[in-house]
CSV table of C-alpha atoms and ligand atoms in Angstrom, one decimal:
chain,number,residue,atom,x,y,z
A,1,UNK,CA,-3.9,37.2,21.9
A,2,UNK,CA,-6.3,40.1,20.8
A,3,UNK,CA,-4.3,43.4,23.0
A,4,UNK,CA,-1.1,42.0,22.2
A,5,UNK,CA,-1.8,41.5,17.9
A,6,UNK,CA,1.0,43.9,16.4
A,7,UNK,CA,-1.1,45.8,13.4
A,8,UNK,CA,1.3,46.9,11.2
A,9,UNK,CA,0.8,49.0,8.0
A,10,UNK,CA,3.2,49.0,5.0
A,11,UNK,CA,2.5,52.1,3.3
A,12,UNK,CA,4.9,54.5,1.5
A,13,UNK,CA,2.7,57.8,-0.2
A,14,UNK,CA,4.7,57.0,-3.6
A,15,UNK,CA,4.0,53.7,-5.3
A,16,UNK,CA,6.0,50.7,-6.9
A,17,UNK,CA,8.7,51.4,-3.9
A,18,UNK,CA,8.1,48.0,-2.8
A,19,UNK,CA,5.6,47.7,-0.1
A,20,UNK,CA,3.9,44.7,-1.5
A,21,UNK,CA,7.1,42.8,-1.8
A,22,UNK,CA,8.0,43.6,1.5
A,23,UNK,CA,4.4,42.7,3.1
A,24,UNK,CA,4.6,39.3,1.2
A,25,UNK,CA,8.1,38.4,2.2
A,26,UNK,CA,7.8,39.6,6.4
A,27,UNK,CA,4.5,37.6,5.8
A,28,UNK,CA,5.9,34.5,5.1
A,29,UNK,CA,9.7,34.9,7.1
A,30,UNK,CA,7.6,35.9,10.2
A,31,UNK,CA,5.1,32.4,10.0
A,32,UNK,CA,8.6,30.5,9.3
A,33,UNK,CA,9.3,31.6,12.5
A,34,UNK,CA,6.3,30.2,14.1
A,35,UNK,CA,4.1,33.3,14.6
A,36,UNK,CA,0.7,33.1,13.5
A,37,UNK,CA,0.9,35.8,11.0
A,38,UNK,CA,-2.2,37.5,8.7
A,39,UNK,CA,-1.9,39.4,5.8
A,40,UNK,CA,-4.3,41.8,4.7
A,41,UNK,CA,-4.1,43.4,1.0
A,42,UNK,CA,-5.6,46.8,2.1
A,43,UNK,CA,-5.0,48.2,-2.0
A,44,UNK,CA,-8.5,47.1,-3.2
A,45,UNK,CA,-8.3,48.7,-6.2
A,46,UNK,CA,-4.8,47.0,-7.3
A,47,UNK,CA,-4.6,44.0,-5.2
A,48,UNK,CA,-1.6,42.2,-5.5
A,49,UNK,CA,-0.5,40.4,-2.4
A,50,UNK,CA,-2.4,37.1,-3.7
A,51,UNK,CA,-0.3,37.1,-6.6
A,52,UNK,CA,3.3,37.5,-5.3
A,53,UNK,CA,2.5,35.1,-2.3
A,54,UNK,CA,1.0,32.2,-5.1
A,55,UNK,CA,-2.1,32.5,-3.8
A,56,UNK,CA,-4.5,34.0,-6.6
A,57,UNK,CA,-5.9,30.5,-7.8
A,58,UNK,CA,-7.1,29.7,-3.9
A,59,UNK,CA,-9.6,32.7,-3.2
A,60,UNK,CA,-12.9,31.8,-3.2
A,61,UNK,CA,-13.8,34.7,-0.5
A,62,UNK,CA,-13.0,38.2,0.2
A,63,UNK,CA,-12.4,41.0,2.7
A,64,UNK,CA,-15.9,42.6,1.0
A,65,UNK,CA,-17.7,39.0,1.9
A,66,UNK,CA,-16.8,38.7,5.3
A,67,UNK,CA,-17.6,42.5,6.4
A,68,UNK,CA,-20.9,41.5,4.5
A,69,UNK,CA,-21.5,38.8,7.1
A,70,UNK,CA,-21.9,36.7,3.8
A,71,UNK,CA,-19.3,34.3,5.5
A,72,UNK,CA,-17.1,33.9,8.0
A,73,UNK,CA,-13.6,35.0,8.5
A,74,UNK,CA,-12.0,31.7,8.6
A,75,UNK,CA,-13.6,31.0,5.0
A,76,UNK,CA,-11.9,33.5,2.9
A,77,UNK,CA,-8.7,33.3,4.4
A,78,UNK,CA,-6.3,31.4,2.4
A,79,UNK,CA,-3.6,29.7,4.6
A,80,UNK,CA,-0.5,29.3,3.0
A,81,UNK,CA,0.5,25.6,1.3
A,82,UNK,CA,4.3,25.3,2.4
A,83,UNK,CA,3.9,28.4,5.5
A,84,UNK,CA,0.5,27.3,7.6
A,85,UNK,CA,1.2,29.7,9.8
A,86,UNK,CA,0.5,32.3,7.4
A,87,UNK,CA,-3.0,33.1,5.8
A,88,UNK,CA,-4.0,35.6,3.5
A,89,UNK,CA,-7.3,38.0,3.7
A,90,UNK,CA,-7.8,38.8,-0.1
A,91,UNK,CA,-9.6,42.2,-0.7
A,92,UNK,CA,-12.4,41.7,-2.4
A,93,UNK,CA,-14.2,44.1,-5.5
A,94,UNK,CA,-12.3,47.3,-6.3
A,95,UNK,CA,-16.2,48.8,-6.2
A,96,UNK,CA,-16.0,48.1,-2.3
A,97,UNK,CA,-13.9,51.2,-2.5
A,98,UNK,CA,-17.2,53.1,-3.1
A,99,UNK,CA,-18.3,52.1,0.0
A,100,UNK,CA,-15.5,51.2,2.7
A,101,UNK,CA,-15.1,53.4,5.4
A,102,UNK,CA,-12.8,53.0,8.1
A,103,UNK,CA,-15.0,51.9,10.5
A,104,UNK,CA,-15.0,48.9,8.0
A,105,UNK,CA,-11.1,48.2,8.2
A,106,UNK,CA,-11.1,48.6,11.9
A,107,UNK,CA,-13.9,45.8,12.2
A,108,UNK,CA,-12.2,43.2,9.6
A,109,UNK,CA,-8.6,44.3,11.8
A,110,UNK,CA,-10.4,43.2,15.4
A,111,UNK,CA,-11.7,40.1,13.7
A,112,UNK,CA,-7.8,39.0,12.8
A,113,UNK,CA,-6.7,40.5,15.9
A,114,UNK,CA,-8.6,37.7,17.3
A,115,UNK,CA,-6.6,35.0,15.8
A,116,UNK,CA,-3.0,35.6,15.1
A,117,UNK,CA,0.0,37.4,16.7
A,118,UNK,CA,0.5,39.9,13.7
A,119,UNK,CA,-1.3,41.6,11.0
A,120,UNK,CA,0.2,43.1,8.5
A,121,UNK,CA,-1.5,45.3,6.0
A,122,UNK,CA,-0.7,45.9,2.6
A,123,UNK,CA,-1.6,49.7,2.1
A,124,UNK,CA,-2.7,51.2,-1.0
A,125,UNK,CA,-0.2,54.0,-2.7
A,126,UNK,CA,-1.6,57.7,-2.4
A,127,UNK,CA,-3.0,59.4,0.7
A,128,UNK,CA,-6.3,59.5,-0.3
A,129,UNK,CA,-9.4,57.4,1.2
A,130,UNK,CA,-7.8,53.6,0.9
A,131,UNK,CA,-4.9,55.1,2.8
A,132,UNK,CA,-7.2,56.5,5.9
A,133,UNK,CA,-8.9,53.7,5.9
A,134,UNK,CA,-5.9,51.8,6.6
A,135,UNK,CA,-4.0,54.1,9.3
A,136,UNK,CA,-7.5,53.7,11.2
A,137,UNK,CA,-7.0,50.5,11.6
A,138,UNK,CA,-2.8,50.5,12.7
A,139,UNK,CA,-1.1,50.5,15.3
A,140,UNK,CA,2.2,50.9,14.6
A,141,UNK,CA,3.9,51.1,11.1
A,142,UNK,CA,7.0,50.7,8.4
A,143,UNK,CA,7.3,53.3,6.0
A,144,UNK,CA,9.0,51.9,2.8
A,145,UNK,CA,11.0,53.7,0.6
A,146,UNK,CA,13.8,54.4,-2.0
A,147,UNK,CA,16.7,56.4,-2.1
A,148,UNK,CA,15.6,58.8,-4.6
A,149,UNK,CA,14.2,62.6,-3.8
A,150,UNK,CA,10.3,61.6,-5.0
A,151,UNK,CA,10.0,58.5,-3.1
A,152,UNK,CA,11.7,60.3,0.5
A,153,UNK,CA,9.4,63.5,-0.1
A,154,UNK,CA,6.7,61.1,-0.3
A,155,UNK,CA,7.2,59.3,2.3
A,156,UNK,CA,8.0,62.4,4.3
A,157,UNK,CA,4.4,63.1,4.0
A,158,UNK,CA,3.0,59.8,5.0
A,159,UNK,CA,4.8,60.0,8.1
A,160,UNK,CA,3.2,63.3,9.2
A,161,UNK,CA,-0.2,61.9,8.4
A,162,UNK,CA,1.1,58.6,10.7
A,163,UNK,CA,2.1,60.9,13.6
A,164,UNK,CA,-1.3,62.9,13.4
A,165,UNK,CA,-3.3,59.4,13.5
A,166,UNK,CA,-1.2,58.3,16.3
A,167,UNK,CA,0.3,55.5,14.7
A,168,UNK,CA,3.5,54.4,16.5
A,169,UNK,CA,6.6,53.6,15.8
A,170,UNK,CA,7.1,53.9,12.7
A,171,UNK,CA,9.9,52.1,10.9
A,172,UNK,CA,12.0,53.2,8.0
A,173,UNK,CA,12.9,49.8,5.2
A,174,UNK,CA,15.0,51.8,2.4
A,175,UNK,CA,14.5,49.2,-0.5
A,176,UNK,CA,16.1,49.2,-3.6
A,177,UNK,CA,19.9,50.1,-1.7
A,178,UNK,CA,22.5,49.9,-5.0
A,179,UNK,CA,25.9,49.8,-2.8
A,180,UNK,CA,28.2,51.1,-5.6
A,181,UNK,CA,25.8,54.3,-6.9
A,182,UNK,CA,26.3,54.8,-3.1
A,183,UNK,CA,29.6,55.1,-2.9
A,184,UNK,CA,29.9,57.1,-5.4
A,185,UNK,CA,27.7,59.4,-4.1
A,186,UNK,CA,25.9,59.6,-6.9
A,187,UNK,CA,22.4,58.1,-5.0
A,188,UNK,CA,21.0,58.9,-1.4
A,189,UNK,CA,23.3,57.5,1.4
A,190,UNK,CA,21.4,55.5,4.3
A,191,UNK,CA,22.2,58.4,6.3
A,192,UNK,CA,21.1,61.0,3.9
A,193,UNK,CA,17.4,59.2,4.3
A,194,UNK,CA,17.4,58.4,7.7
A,195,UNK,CA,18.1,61.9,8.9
A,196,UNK,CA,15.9,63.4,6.5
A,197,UNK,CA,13.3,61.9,7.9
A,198,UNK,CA,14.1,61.4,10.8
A,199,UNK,CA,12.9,57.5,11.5
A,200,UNK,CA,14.7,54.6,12.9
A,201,UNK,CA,15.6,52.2,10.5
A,202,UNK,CA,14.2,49.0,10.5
A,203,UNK,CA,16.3,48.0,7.6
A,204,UNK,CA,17.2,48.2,4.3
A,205,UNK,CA,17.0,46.2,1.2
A,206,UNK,CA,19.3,45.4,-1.8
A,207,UNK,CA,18.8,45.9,-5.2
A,208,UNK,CA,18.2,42.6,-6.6
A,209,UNK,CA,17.3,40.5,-9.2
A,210,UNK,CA,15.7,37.7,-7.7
A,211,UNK,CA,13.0,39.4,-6.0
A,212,UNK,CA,11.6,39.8,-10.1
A,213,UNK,CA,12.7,35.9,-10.4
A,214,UNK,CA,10.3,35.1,-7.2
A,215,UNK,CA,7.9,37.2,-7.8
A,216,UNK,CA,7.2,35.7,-11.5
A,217,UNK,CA,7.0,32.6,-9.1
A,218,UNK,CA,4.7,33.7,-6.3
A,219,UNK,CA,7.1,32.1,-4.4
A,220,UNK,CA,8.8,35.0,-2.2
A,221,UNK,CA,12.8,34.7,-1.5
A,222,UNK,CA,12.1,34.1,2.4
A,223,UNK,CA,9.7,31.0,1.2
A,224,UNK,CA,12.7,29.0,0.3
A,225,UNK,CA,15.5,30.4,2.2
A,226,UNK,CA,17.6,31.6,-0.9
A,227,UNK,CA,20.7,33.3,0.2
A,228,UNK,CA,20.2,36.1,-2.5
A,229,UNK,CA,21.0,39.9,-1.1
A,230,UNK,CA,17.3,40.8,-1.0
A,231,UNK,CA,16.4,37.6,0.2
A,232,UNK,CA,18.9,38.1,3.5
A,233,UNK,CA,17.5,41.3,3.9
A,234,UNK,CA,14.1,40.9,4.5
A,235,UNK,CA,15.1,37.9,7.0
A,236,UNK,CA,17.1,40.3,9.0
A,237,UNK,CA,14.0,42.7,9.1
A,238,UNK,CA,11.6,39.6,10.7
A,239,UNK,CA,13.9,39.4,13.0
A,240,UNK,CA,14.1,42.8,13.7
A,241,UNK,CA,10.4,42.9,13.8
A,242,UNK,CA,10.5,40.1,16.7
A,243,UNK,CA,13.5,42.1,18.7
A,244,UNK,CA,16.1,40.7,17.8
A,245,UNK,CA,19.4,42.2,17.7
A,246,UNK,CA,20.8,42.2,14.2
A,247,UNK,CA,23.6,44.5,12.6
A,248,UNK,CA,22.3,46.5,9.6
A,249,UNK,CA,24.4,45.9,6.6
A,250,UNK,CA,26.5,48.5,5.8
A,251,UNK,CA,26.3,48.9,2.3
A,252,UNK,CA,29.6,51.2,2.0
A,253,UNK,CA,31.6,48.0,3.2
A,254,UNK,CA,30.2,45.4,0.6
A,255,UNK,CA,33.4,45.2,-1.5
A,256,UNK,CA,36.4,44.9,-0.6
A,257,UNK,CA,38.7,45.6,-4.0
A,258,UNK,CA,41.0,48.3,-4.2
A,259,UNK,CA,38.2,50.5,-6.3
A,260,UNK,CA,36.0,49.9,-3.2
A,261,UNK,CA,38.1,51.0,-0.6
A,262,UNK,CA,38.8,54.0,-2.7
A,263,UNK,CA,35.3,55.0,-3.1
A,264,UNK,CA,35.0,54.2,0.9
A,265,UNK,CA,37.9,56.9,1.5
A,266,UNK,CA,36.2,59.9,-1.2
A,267,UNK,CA,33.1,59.3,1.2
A,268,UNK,CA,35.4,60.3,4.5
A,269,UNK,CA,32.9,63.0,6.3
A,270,UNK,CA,35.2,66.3,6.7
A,271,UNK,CA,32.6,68.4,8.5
B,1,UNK,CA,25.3,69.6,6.3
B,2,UNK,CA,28.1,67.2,5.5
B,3,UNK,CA,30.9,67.3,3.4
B,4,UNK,CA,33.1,64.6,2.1
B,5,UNK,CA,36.3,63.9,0.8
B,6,UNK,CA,34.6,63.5,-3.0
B,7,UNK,CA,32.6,66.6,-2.4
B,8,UNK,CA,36.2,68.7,-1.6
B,9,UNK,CA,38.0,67.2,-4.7
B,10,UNK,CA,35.0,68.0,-7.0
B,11,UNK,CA,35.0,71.4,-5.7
B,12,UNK,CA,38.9,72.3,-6.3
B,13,UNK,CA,38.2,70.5,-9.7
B,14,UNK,CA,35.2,72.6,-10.2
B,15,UNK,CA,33.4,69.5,-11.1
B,16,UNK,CA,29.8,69.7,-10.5
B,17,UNK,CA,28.9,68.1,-6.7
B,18,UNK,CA,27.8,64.6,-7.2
B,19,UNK,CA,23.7,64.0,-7.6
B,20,UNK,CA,23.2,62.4,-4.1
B,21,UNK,CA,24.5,65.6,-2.3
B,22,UNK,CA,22.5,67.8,-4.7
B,23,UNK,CA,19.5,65.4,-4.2
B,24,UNK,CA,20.3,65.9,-0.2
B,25,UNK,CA,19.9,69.9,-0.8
B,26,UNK,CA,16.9,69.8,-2.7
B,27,UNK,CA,15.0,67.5,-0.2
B,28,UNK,CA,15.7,69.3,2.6
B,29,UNK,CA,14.5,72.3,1.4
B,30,UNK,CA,11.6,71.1,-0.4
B,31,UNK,CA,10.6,69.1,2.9
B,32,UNK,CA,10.7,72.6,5.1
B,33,UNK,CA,7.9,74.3,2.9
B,34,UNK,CA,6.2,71.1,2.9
B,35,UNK,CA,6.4,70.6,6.1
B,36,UNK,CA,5.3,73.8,7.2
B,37,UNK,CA,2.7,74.3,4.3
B,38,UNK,CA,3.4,77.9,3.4
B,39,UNK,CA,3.5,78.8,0.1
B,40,UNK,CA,6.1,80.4,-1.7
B,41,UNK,CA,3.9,83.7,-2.0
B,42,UNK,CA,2.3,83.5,1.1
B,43,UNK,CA,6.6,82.9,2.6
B,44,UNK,CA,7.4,86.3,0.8
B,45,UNK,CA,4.8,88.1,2.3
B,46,UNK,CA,6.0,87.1,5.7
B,47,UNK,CA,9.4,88.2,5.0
B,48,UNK,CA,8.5,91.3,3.9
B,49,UNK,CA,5.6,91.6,7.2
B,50,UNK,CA,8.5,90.7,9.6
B,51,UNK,CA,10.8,93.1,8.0
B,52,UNK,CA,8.1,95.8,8.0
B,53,UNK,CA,7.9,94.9,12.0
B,54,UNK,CA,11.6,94.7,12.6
B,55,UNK,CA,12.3,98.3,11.0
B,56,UNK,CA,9.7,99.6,13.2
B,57,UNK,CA,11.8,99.7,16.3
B,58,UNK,CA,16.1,98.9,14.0
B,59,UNK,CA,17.9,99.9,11.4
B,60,UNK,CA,18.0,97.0,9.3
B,61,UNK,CA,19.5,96.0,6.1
B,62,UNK,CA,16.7,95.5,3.7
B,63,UNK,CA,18.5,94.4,1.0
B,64,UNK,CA,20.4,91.6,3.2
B,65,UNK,CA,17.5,90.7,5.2
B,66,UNK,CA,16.1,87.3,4.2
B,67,UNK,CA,14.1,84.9,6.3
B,68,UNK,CA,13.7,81.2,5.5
B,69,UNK,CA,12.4,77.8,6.6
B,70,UNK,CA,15.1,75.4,8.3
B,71,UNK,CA,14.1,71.6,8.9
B,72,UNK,CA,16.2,69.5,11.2
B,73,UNK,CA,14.8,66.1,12.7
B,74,UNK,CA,10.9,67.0,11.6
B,75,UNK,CA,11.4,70.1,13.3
B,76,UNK,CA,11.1,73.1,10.9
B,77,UNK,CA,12.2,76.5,12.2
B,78,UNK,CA,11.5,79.8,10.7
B,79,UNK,CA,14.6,81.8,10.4
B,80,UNK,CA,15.7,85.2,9.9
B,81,UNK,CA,18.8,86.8,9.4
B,82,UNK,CA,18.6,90.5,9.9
B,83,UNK,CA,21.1,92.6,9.7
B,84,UNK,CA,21.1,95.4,12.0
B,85,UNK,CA,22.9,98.6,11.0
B,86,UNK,CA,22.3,100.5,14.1
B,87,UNK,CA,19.2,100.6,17.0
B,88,UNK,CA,16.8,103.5,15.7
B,89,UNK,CA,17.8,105.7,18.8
B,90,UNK,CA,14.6,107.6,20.0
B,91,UNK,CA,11.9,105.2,20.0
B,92,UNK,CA,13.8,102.5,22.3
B,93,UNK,CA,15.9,104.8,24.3
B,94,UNK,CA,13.0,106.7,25.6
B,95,UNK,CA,10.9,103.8,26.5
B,96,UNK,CA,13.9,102.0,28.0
B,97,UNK,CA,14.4,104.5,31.0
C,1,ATP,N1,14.7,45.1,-3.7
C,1,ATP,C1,14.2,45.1,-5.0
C,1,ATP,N2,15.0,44.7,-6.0
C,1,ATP,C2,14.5,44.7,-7.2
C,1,ATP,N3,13.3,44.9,-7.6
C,1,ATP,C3,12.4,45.2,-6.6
C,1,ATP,C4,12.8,45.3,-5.2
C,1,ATP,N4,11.8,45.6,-4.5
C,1,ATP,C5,10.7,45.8,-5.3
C,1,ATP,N5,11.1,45.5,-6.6
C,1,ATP,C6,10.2,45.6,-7.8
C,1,ATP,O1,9.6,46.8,-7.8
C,1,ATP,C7,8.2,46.7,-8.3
C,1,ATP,C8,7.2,47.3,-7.3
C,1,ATP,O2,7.2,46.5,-6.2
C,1,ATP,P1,5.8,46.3,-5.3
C,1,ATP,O3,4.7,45.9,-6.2
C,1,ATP,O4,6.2,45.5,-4.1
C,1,ATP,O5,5.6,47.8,-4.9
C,1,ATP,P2,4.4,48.5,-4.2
C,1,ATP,O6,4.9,49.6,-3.3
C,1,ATP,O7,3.5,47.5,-3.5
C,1,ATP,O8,3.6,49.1,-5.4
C,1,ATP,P3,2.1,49.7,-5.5
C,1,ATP,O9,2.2,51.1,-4.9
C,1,ATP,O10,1.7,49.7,-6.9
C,1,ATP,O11,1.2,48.8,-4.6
C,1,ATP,C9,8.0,45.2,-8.6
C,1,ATP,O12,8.2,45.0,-10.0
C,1,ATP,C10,9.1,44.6,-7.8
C,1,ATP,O13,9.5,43.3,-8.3
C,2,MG,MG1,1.4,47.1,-3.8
């Protein structure tokens, strides 16, 4: 399995865009689809990714133990109840940050490598040392963003860090898509982002309620196949991940009242 | 740049240009100094280096001359817009034949 593991970092430069979601939901929509899938929560000094997945009351090792040869790999991951095919690598202390390097990440990433078909890890916000230490370790990766100016310029500048660690492709998720401020133009189009920076999009996801609902859970939407916008969404992007060929929502053409079709015709491109 | 149908009507209406397209402007100019890592100060003394250069061999327009960054698919361009009032005749002439 080990050359053909796909690595992928979720990072974004700004943080709260959504990157954790994301990492927890493709974690558990990729295992439903039978892929032997890891997750690694790379953010040691906010870790998270236990939490949203329900997994915080299961740790009994971490990341920090197993680079300490303290025990092995198998030990601190935490397979999934409902999703077996999906285990968690907790990060251990936020002190390991004093001493991580990414030597560090790269041997904890070859140790997963060994096991499943994808890694995914959960970067840390910021471009500092926890965000080296995770590109080191990528191969390829999805930059996750929001339709507003900080978040783009942000990401922006993650993905000239990505190109200059030759980390490729990168994908572009837009989370956090409100169809209607769209179409009024009064928030970034789809377009607008894309062609600022200049990615391929992977997908985007909706503005939605439920992702709070499931996250007060720790169960996330793709656990229990809720039909929910969001919850469609990151499905469509695991199957993206595994090649398939799925239409991108258009979110201009949810709606089909009289006000919507009106807002679609004030968004007609003249030049 | 793109313009809609919203972005017309606003215009005639002199209302103001919705946020996105504003938001649009602003990124893609922040993104070309970012991108390209020049400073404001350190962009105004190239302008005024380049023009220095330029009126060494035309007859430019000072006043109109301006030179900016330009970002387009990751690529950022430097560009300047110098207008050229006439060639300063001796200096190129001579060489020329
Ligand atoms: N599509 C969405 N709809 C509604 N809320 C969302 C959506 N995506 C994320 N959120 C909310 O945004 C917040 C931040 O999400 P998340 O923790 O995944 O971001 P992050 O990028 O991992 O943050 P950090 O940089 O702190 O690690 C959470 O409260 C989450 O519930
Ligand atoms: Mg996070």
């Amino acid at each position: 399995m080990s050359t053909n593991t796909r690595i992928i970092l979720i990072c974004s430069g700004k943080g709260g865009v959504g990157k954790t979601t994301l990492t927890a939901n493709l974690g558990i929509a990729l295992a439903r689809q039978g892929v032997q899938t890891a997750v690694l929560d790379a953010d040691f000094g906010l870790r998270n990714l236990d939490l949203l997945l329900g997994l915080e009351n299961r740790i009994i090792y971490t990341a920090q133990e197993v680079l300490e040869e303290s025990c092995r790999l198998e030990q601190a991951l935490v397979k999934h109840k409902q999703e077996p095919n999906l285990a968690l690598l907790p990060a251990g202390n936020p002190r390991m940050l004093e001493w991580l390097k990414p030597d560090d990440m790269q041997r904890i990433v070859a140790m997963l490598t060994k096991e499943f078909e994808y890694v995914l890890i959960d970067c840390p916000a910021g471009v500092e040392d926890g965000f080296k230490n995770a590109v080191s370790a990528a191969k390829e990766a999805i930059v996750v963003t929001n339709p507003e100016v900080s978040a783009v310029r942000d990401a922006d500048r993650v993905i000239g860090l990505l190109n200059t660690n030759q980390v490729k492709p990168i994908q572009l998720v837009l989370n956090r898509v409100r169809p209607k401020m769209m179409a009024s133009q009064e928030m970034l189009s789809v377009e607008d982002v894309t062609d600022i920076l200049a990615l391929p999009l992977l997908g985007l996801v909706l503005e939605d309620e439920q992702v709070i609902v499931s996250t007060n859970r720790g169960e996330p939407l793709t656990l229990s196949g809720s039909d929910s916008p969001a919850a469609r969404c990151y499905s469509n992007i695991a199957k993206r991940i595994q090649g398939e060929d799925i239409p991108l929502i258009d979110p201009s053409k949810e709606g089909t009242g009289i006000t919507d079709k009106l807002r679609r015709l004030m968004q007609t491109k003249i030049f | 740049m793109t313009l809609t149908l919203r972005d017309i009507l606003n215009k005639l209406l002199r209302r103001q240009q919705t946020s996105a397209t504003t938001a649009r402007e602003r990124l893609q100019l922040v993104l070309a100094h970012d991108r390209s890592d020049l400073s404001p100060e350190l962009l105004d003394q190239l302008r005024r280096e380049i023009l220095a250069v330029v009126a060494k061999y035309v007859d430019i327009d000072i006043e109109e001359g301006a030179v900016s960054l330009e970002t387009e698919d990751r690529m950022t361009a430097l560009v300047a817009n110098l207008p050229i009032k006439r060639p300063l005749e001796k200096k190129t002439d001579e060489k020329a034949s």
